[in-house]
Coordinates of C-alpha atoms in Angstrom, one line a residue:
X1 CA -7.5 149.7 -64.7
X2 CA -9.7 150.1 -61.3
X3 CA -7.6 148.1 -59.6
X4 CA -4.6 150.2 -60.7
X5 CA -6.5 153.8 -59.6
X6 CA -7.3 152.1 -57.0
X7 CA -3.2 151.2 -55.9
X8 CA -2.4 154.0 -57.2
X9 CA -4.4 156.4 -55.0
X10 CA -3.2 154.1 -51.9
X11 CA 0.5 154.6 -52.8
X12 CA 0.2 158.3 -53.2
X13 CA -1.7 158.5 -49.7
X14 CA 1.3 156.3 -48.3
X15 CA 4.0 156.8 -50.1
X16 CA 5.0 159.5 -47.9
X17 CA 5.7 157.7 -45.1
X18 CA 8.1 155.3 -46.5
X19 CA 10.2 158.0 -47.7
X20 CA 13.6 158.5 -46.6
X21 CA 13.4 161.4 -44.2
X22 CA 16.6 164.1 -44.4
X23 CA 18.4 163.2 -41.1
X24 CA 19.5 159.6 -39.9
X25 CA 16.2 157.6 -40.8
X26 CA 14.8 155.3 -43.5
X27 CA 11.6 155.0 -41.7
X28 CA 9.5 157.2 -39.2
X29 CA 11.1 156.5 -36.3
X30 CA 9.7 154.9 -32.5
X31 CA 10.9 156.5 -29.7
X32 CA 14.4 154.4 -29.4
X33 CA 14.8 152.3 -26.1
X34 CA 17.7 152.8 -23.6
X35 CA 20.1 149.7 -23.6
X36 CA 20.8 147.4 -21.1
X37 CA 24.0 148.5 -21.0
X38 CA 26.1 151.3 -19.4
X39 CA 25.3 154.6 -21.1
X40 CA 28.3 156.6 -22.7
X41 CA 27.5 159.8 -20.3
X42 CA 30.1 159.2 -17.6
X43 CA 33.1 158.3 -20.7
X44 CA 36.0 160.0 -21.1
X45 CA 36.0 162.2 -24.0
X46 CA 37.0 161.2 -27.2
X47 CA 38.1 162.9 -30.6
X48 CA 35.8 160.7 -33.5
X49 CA 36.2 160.6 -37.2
X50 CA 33.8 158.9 -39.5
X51 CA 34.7 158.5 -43.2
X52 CA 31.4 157.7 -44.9
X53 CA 29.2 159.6 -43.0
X54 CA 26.7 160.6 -46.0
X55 CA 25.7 156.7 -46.9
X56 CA 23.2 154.6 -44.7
X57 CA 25.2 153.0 -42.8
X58 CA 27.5 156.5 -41.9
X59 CA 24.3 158.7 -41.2
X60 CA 23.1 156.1 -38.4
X61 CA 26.7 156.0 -36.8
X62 CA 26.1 159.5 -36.3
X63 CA 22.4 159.1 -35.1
X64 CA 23.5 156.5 -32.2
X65 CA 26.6 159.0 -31.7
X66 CA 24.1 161.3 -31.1
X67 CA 21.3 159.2 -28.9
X68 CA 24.0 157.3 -27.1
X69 CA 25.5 160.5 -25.7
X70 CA 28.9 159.1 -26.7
X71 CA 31.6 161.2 -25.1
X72 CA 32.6 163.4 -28.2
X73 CA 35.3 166.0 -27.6
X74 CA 35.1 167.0 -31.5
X75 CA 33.7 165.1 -34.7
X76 CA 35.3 165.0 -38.2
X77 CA 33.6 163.6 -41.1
X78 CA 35.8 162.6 -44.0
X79 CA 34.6 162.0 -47.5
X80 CA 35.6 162.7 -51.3
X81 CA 36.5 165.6 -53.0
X82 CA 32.9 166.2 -53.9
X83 CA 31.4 166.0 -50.7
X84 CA 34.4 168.3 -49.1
X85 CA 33.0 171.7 -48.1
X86 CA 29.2 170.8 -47.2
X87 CA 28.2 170.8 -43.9
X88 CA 26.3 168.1 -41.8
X89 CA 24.4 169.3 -38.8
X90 CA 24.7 167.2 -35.6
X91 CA 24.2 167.4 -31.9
X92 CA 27.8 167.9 -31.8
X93 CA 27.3 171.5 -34.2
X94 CA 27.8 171.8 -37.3
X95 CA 30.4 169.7 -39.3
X96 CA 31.9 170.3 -42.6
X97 CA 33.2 167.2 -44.4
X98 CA 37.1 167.1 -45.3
X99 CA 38.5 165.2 -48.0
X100 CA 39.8 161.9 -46.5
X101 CA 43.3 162.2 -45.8
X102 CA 45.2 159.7 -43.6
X103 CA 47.1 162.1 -41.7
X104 CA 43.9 163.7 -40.5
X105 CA 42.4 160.8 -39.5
X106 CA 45.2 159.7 -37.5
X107 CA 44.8 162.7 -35.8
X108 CA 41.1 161.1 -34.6
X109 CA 41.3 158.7 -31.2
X110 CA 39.0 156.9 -33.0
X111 CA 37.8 156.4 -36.4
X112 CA 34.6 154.6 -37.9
X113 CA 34.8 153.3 -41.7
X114 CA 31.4 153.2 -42.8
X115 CA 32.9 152.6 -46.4
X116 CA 33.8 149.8 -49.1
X117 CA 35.7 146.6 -48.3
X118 CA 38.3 148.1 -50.9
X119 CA 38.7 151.4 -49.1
X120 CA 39.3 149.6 -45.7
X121 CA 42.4 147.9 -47.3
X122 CA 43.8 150.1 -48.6
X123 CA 43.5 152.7 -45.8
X124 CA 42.9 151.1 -42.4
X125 CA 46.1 149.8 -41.3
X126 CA 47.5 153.5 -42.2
X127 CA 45.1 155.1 -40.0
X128 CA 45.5 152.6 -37.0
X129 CA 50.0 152.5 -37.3
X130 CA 51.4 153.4 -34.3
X131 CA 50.6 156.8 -33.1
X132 CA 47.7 156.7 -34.8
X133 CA 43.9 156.5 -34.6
X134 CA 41.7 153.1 -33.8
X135 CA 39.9 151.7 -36.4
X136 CA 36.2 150.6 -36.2
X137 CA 35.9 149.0 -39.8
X138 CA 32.2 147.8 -40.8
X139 CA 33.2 146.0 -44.1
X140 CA 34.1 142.2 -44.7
X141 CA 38.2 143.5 -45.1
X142 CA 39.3 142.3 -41.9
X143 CA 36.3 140.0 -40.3
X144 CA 38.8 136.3 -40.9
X145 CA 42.1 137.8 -40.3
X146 CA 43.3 135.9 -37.2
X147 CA 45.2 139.2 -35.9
X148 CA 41.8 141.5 -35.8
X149 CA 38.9 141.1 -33.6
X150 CA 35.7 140.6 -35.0
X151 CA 33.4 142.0 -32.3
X152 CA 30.0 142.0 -31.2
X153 CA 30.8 144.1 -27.4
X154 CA 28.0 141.5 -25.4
X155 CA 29.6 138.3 -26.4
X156 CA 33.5 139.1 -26.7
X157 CA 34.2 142.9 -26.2
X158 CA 37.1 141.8 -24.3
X159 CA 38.7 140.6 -27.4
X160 CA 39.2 145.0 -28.2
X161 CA 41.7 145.5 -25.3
X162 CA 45.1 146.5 -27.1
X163 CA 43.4 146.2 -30.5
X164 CA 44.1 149.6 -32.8
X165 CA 42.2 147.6 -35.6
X166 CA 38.7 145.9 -34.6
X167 CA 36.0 144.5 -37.1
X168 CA 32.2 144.7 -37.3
X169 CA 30.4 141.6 -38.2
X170 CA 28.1 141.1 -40.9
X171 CA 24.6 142.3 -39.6
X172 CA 22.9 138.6 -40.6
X173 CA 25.3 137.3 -38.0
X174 CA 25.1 140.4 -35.5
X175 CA 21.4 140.0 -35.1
X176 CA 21.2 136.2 -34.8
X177 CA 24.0 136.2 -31.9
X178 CA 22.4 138.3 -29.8
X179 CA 19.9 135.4 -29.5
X180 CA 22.0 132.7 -29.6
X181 CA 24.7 133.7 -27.0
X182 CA 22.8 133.5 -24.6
X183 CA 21.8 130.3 -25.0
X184 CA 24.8 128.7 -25.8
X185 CA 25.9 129.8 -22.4
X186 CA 22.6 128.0 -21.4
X187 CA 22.4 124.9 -23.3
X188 CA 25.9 124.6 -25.6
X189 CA 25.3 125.1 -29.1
X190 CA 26.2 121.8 -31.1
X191 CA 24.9 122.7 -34.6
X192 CA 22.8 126.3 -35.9
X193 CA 20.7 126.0 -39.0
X194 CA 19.4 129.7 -40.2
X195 CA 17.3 131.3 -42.8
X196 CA 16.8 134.8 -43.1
X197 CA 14.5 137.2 -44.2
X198 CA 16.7 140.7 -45.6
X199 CA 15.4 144.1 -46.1
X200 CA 16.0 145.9 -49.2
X201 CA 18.1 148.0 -46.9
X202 CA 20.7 145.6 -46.6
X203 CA 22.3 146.8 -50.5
X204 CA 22.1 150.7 -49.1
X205 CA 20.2 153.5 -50.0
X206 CA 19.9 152.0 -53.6
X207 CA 18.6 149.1 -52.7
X208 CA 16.0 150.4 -51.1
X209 CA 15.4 153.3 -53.5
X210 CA 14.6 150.5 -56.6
X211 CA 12.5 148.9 -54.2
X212 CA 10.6 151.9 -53.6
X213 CA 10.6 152.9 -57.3
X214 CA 10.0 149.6 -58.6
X215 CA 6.9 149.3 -56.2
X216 CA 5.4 152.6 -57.4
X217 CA 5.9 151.1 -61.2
X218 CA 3.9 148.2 -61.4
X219 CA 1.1 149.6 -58.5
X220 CA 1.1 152.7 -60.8
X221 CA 0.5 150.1 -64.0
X222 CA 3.3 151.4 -65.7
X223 CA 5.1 147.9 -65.7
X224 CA 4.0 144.5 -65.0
X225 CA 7.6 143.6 -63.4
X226 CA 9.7 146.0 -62.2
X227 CA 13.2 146.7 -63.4
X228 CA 16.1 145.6 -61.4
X229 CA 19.8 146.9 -61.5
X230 CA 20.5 146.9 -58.1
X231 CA 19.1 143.0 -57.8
X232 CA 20.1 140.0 -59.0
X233 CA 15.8 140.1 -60.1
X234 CA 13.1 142.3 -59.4
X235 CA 12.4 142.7 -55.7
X236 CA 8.8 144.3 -55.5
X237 CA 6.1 141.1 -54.9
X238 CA 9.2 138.8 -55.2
X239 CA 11.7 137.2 -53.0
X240 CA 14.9 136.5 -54.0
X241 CA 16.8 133.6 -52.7
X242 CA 20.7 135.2 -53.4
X243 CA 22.5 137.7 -51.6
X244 CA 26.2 137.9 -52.5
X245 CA 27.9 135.8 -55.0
X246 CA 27.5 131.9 -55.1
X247 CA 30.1 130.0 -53.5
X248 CA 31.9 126.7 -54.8
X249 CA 29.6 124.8 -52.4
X250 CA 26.4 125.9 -53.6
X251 CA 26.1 128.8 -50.7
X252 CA 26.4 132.2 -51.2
X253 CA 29.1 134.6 -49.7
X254 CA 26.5 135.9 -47.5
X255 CA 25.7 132.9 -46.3
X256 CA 28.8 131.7 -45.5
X257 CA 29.6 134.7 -43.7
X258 CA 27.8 133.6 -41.1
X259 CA 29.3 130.1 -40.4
X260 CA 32.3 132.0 -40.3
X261 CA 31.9 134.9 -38.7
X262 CA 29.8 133.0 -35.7
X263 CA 32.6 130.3 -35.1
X264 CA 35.2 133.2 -34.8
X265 CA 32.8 135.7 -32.4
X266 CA 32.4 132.8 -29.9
X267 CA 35.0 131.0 -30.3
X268 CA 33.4 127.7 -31.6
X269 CA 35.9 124.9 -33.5
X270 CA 36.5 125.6 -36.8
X271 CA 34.3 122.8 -38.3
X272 CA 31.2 123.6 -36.0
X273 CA 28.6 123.0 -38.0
X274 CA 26.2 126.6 -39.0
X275 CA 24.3 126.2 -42.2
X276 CA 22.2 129.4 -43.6
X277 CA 19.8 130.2 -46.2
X278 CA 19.9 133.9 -47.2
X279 CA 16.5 135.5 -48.9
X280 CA 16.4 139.0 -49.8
X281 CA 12.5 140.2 -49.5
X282 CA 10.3 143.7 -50.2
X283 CA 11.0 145.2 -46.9
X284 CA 12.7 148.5 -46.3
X285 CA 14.3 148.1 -42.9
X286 CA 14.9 145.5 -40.3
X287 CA 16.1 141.8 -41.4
X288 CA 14.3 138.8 -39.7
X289 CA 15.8 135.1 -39.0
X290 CA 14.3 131.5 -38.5
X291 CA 16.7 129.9 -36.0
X292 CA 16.7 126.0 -35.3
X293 CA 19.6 124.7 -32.7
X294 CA 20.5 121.6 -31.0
X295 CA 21.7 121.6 -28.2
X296 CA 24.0 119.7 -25.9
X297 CA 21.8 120.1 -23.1
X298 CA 18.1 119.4 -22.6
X299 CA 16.4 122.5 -23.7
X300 CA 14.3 124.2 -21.1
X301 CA 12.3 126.7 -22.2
X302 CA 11.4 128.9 -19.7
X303 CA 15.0 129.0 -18.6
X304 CA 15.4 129.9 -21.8
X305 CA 12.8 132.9 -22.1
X306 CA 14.3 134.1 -18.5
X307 CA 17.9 133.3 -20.2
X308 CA 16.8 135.8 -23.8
X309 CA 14.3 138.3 -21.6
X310 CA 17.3 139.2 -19.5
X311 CA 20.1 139.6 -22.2
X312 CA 21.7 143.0 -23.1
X313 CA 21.0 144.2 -26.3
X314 CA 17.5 141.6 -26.7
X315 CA 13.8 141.9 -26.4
X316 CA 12.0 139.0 -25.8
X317 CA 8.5 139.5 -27.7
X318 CA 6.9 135.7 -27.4
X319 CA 3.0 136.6 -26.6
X320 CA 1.1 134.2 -29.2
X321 CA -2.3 134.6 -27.6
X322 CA -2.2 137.9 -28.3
X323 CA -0.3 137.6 -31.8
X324 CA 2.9 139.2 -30.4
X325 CA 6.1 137.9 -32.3
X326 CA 9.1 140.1 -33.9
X327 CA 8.7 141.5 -36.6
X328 CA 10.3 144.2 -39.3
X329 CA 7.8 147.1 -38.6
X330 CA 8.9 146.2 -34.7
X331 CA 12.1 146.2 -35.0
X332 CA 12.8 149.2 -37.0
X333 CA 14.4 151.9 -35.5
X334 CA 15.0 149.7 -32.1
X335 CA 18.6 148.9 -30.8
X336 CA 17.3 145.8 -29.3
X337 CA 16.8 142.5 -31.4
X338 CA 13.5 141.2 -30.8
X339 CA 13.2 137.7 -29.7
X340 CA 10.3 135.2 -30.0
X341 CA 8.4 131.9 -31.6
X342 CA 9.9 129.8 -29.0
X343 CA 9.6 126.2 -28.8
X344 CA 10.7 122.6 -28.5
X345 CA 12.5 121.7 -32.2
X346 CA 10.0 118.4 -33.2
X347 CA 13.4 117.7 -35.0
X348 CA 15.7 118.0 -32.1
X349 CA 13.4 117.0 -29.5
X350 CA 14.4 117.9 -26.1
X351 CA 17.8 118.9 -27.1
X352 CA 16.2 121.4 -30.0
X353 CA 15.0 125.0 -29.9
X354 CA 13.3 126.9 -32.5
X355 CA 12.7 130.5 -32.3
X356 CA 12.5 134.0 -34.8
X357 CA 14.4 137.4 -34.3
X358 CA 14.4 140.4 -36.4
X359 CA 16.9 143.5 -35.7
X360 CA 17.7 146.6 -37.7
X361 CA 20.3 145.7 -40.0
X362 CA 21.8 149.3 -39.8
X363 CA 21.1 149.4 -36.5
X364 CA 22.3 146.0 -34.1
X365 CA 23.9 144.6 -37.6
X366 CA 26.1 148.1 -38.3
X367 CA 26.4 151.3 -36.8
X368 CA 25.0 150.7 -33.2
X369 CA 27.7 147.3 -33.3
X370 CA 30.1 149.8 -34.5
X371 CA 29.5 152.4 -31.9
X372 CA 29.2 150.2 -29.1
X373 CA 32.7 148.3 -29.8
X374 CA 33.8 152.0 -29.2
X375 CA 32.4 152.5 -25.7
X376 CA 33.8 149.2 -25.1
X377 CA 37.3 150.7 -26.1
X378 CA 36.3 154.3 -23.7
X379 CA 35.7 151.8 -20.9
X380 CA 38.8 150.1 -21.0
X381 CA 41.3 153.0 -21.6
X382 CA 42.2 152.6 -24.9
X383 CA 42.0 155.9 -25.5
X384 CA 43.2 157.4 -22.7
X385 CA 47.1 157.7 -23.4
X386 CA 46.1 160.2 -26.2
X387 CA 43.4 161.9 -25.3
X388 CA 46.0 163.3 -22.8
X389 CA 48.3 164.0 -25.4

């Protein structure tokens, strides 16, 4: 019972700052680095719709809409009937959500589907037919269909020109490529073997609500175990090795995800060989990755810390002496992926690296992926023929 006043008087002291706060954050938020890349402020101006714009990932697309200074001529936000009529406040003024209707959306230069898999199927292609708006999709719909980029704008963004239909990756693959782009342009990938570390975050708002709940339940001592709906188990003081459904090779969905999302982003041969472990674990916000690579090349490794230090879209954070390394409560609320943990693989030898990143899923792995792809688009003119009409 002591020790249960005890957590009990903790959590209500704390508890606070782990709640979800009413604009576009999970978490308190760090003051948010600028990118190494160009900014959106000298863009041409674009008309943006966003269907999905109340959920987790839909709020943040706004946010980095927002922060990014993306060139915005007017903003639509599309959701159900319900959520038609109430108003969302933004930079940009205030908004007031339609009902999702393809013919407005096509009106959009560009649209962002912060929505279900499902949705994106059945609406997408409409959206993007000719005349119509491009379609920045973040579900799994179109990520393996030969005829749609999967994008992540630092490694392929040339892949968008002419595309009215581009995909975002999964944000376990997003945030380990940023890493390991830059040094298969270094060394040559010849095989990847990952295991990751996934916030609660990564099953939405839900997820991260029964972790929250289910937390403040047993430290409370009204259950020994907390209850799980959202989980395949309870997540508070547990780790749960599944995310996604199991696979007829003993992986799960999310796992496979990225072998094949990372052979189709840079452009690897279809068997290249990327194995991953998936773990889902009692963190709000950020998800973190063990990385082990051979490489074709002998690995050097300060050509590799110059190689990750000087990538767009990473921060190399490798300062053991001083116990600097990524981590979650780094890396939330940052665009870049942290970098660090570097050494020699004793596996691999010379021709083996080992190193850790953690990224904001909703960040790198979603809406700030999502958002870039569409400065990428600005850039090269994609919009341009109607914007002038």
């Amino acid at each position: 019972m002591k020790i249960h006043a005890l957590a009990s008087s903790l959590l209500i002291a704390t508890t606070s700052a782990f709640t979800p706060t009413p604009h576009h954050s999970f978490l308190p938020r760090r003051d948010v680095p600028v990118l190494k890349t160009s900014s959106s402020s000298s863009l041409k101006m674009v008309n943006v719709g966003i269907v999905g714009a109340t959920g987790a990932v839909g709020k943040e697309i706004v946010g980095v809409l927002e922060k990014r200074s993306f060139p915005v001529t007017a903003l639509k936000i599309f959701g159900s009937s319900r959520s038609a009529g109430k108003t969302v406040e933004t930079k940009f003024g205030t908004v007031t959500v339609d009902e999702f209707d393809v013919d407005k959306a096509r009106e959009c230069d560009v649209v962002f589907l912060a929505v279900s898999g499902d949705f994106a199927l059945e609406h997408a292609k409409a959206i993007s037919a000719e005349g119509g708006a491009v379609v920045i999709d973040n579900s799994s719909a179109f990520r393996y269909d030969k005829d749609v980029p999967l994008c992540v704008p630092e490694i392929n963004g040339d892949k968008t020109k002419g595309a009215k239909l581009v995909a975002n990756p999964n944000c376990t693959t997003a945030i380990g490529l940023m890493a390991l782009w830059p040094l298969h342009k270094l060394f040559k990938l010849k095989r990847v073997m990952m295991s990751t570390y996934q916030a609660a975050s990564g099953a939405g708002q839900p997820g991260m609500d029964e972790l929250q709940e289910g937390t403040k339940s047993v430290l409370m001592g009204e259950r020994e175990v907390a209850e799980n709906n959202i989980f395949a188990h309870p997540l508070p003081f547990n780790v749960i090795p599944h995310i996604d459904k199991f696979q007829e090779n003993g992986y799960t969905k999310e796992e496979m995800k990225v072998t094949w999302e990372t052979r189709k982003i840079c452009d690897l041969a279809d068997d290249f060989p990327v194995s991953c472990t998936a773990v889902r674990i009692p963190t709000y916000r950020a998800h973190s990755e063990s990385i082990i690579v051979e490489t074709e090349e002998p690995v050097d490794i300060e050509k590799a810390r110059e190689a990750l230090a000087s990538a767009p879209g990473l921060k190399l954070v490798d300062d053991t002496d001083n116990e600097k390394y990524p981590m979650p409560l780094t890396a939330t609320g940052q665009y870049d992926v942290e970098v660090g943990r570097l050494r020699k693989s004793l596996v691999f030898g010379d021709n083996g690296l080992e190193f850790f990143v953690c990224g904001d899923q909703l960040l790198r792995g979603a809406a700030l992926n999502a958002v870039l792809v569409g400065e990428e688009m600005v850039k090269n003119g994609e919009f341009a023929e109607k914007a002038v009409a």
